[in-house]
Tab-separated table of C-alpha atoms in Angstrom:
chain	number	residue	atom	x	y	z
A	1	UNK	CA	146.588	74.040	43.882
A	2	UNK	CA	149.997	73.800	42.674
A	3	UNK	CA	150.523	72.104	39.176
A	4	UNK	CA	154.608	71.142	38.361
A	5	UNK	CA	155.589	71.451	34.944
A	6	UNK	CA	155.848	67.250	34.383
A	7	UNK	CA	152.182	67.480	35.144
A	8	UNK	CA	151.142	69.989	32.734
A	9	UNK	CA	149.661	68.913	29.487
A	10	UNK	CA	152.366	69.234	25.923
A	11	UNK	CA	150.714	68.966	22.612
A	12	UNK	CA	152.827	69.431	19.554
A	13	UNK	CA	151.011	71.007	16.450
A	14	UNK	CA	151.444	72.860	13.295
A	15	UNK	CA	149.520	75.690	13.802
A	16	UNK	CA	147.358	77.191	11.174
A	17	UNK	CA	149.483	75.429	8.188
A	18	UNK	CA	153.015	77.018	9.760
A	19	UNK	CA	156.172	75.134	9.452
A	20	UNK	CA	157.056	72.318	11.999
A	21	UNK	CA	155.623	71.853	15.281
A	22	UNK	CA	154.660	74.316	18.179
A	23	UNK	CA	155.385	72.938	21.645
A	24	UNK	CA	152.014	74.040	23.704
A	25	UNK	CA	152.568	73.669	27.231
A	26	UNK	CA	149.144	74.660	28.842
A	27	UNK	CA	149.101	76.451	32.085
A	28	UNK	CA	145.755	75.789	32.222
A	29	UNK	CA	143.406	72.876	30.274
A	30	UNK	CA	141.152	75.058	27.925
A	31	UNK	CA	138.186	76.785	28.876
A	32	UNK	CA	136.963	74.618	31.820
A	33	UNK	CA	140.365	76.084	33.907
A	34	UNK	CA	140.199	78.772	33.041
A	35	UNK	CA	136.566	80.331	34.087
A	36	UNK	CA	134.883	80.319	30.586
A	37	UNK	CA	136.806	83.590	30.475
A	38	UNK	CA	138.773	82.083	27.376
A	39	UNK	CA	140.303	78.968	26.165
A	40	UNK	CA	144.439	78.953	26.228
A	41	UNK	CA	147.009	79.632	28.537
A	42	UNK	CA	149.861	78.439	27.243
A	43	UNK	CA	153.763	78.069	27.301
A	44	UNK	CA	154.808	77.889	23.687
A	45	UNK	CA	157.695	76.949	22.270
A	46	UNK	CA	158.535	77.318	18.330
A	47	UNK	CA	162.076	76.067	17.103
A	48	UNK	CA	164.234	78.268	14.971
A	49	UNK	CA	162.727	77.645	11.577
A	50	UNK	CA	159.788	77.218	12.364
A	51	UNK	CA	156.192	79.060	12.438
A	52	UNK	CA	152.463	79.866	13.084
A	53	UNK	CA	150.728	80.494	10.020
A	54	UNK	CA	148.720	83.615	9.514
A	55	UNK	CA	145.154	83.688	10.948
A	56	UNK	CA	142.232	85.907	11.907
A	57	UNK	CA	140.723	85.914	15.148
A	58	UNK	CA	137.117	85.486	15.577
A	59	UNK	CA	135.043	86.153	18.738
A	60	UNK	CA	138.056	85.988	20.586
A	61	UNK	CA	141.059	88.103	21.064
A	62	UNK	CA	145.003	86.822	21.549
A	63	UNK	CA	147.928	87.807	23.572
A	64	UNK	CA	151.192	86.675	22.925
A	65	UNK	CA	154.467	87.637	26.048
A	66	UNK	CA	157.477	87.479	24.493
A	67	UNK	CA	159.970	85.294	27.544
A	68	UNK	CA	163.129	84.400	25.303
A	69	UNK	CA	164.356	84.395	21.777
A	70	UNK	CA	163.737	86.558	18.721
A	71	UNK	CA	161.632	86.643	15.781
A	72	UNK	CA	159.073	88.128	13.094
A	73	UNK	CA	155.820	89.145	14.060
A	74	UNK	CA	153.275	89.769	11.192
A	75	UNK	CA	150.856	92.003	12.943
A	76	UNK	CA	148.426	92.515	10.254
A	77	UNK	CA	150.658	92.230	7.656
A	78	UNK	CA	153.481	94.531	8.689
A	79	UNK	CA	156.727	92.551	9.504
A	80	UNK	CA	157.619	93.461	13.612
A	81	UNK	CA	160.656	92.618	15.085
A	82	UNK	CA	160.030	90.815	18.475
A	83	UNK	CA	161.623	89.524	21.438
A	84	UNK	CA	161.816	89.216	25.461
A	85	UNK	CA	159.785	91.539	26.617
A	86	UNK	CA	157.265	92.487	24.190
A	87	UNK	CA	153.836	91.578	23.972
A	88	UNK	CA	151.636	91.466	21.297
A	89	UNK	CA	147.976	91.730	20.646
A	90	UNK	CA	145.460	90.696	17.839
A	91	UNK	CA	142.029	91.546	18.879
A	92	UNK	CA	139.087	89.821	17.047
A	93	UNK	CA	138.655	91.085	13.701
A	94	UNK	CA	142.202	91.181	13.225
A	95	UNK	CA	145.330	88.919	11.870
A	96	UNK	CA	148.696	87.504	13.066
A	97	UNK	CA	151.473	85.086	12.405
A	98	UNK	CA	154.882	83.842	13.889
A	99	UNK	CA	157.848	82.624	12.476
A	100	UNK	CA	161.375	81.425	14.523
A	101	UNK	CA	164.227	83.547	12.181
A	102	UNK	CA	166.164	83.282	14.805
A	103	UNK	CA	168.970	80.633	16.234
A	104	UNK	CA	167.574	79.922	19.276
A	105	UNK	CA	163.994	78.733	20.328
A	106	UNK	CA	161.298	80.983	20.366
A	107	UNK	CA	159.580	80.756	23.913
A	108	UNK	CA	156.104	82.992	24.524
A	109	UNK	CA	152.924	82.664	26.578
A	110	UNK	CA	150.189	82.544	24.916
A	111	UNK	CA	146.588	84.143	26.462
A	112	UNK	CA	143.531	83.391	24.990
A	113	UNK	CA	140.024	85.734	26.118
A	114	UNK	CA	137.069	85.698	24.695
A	115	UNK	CA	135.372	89.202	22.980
B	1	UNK	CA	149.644	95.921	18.570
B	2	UNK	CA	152.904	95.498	19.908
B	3	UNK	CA	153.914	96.585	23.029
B	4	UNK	CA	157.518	97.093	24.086
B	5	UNK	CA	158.638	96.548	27.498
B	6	UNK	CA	159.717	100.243	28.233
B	7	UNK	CA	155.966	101.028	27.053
B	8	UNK	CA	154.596	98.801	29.503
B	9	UNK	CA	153.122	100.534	33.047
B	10	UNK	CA	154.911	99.243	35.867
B	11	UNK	CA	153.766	99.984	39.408
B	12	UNK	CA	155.659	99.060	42.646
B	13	UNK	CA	153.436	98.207	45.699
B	14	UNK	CA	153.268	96.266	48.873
B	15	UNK	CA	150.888	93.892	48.371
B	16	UNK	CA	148.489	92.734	51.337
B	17	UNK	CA	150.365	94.137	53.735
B	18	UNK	CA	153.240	91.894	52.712
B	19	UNK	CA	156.926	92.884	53.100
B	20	UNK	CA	158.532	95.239	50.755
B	21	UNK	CA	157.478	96.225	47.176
B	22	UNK	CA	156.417	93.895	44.239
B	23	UNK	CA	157.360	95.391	41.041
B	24	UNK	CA	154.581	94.667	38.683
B	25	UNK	CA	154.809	95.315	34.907
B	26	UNK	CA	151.611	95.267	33.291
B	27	UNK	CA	151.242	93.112	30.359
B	28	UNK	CA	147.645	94.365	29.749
B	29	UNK	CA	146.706	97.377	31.446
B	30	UNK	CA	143.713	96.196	33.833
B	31	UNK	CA	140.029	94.823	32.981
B	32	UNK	CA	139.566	96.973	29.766
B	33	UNK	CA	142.475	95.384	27.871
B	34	UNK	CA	140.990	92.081	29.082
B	35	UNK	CA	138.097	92.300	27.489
B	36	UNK	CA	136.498	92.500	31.084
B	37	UNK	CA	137.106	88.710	30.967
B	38	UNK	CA	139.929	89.664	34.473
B	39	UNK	CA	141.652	92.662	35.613
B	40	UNK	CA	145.393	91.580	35.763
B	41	UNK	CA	147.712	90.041	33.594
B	42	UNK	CA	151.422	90.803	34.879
B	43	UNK	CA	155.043	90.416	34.885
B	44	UNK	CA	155.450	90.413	38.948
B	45	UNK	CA	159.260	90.379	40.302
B	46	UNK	CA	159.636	89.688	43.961
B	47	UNK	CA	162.894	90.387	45.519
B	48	UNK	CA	164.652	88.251	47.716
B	49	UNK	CA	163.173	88.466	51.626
B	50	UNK	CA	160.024	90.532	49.989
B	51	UNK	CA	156.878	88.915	49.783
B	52	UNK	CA	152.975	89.062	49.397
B	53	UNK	CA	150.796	88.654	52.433
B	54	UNK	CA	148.379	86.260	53.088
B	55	UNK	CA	144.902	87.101	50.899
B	56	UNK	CA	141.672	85.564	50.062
B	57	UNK	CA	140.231	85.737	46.658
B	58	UNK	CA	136.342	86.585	46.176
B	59	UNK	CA	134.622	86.282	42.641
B	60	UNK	CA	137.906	86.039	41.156
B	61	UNK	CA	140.786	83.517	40.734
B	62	UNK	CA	144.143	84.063	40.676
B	63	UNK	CA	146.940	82.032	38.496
B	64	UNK	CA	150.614	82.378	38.873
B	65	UNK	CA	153.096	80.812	36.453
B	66	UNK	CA	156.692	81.225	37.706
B	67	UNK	CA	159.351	82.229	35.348
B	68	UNK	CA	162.901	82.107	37.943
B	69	UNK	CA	163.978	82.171	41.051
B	70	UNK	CA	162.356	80.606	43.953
B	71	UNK	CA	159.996	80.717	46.929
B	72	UNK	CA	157.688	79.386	49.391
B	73	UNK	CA	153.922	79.473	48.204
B	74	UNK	CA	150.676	79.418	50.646
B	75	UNK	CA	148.388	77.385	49.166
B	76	UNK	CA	145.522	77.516	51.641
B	77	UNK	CA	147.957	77.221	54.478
B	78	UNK	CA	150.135	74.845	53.536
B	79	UNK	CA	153.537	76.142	52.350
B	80	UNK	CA	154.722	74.558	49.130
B	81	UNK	CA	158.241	75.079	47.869
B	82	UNK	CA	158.034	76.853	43.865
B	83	UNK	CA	159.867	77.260	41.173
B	84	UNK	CA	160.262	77.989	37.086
B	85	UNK	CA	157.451	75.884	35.311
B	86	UNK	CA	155.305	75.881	38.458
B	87	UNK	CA	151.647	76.740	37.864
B	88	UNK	CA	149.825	77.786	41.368
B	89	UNK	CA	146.012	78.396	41.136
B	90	UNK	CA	144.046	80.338	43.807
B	91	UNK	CA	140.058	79.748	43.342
B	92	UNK	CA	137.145	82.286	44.102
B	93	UNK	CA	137.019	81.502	48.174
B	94	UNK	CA	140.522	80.168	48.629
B	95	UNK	CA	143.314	81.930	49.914
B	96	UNK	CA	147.244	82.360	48.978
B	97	UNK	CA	150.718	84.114	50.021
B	98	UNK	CA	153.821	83.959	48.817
B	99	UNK	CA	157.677	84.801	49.957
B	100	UNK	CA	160.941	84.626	48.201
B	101	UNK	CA	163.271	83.462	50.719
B	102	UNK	CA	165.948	82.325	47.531
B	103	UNK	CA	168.837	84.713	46.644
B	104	UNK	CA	167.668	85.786	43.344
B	105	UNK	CA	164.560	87.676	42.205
B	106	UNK	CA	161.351	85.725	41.767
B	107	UNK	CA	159.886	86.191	38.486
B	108	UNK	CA	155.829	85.302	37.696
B	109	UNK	CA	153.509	85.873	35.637
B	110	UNK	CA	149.925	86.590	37.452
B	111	UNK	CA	146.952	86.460	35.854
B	112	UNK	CA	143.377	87.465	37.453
B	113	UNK	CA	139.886	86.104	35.981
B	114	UNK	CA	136.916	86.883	37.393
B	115	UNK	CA	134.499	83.923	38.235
């Protein structure tokens, strides 16, 4: 089955009291697509300015892939630099936030698994 | 955790018996980093004329989200022209190939959960 991008479902959220808007692009619709094994799959997109606000993850465990753009990563409270490339991981138990300090956007997948 | 890209394992192999190598970077390395929810989650970069041969999938499903270039996707037979923003998804008991036959590299991300 081949899904094109027009077809693929776009929310736009604040995310855990961040500033502005994330653009979520899912790759696949939640937890029914995508076996029970987890519940997002996502192509995110977060302006310059903009941010995720920091969480802790729960009984499930998230990946963010770095495609294009630059920003800070709190990974547990230490600042990380992070662009194309990198990927980052906050297991359950542990915390995480975003922000766009950059000038261009910030574009990442996002891979949700459960524990 | 972050993970830079020049930490990341990359492997190149010819995949089911498909022509030349893939080059696969490894995002998370196999089913222990996936919380044995899968056992891949890649940055896969086919070359031009290289490709992946013609598979079947069996108690897992395979999802790839294409990044750049382009190629010519089996989707149970049927060849389907892809591209960036594409999603393809290859079900437990379906089957799946895939050939760059563009001029630049084809870029995915594939991602294996079990059933």
């Amino acid at each position: 089955m081949i899904r094109r991008q027009q077809e693929q479902a776009v929310e736009y959220k604040c995310i855990r009291s961040g500033i502005g808007d994330t653009c979520m692009r899912k790759l696949l619709s939640g937890e029914a697509e995508m076996y029970k094994k987890g519940r997002m799959f996502n192509h995110m997109t977060l302006l310059p300015g903009n941010s995720i606000g920091p969480h802790t993850h729960s009984g499930d465990n998230e990946i963010f892939y770095f495609l294009s753009g630059t920003g800070e990563y709190d990974d547990n409270g230490v600042a990380v630099r992070v662009g194309a490339g990198d990927v980052a991981v906050c297991n359950s138990g542990e915390s995480h936030a975003l922000k766009n300090d950059g000038d261009e956007p910030l574009c990442f997948i996002a891979l949700i698994l459960y524990d």
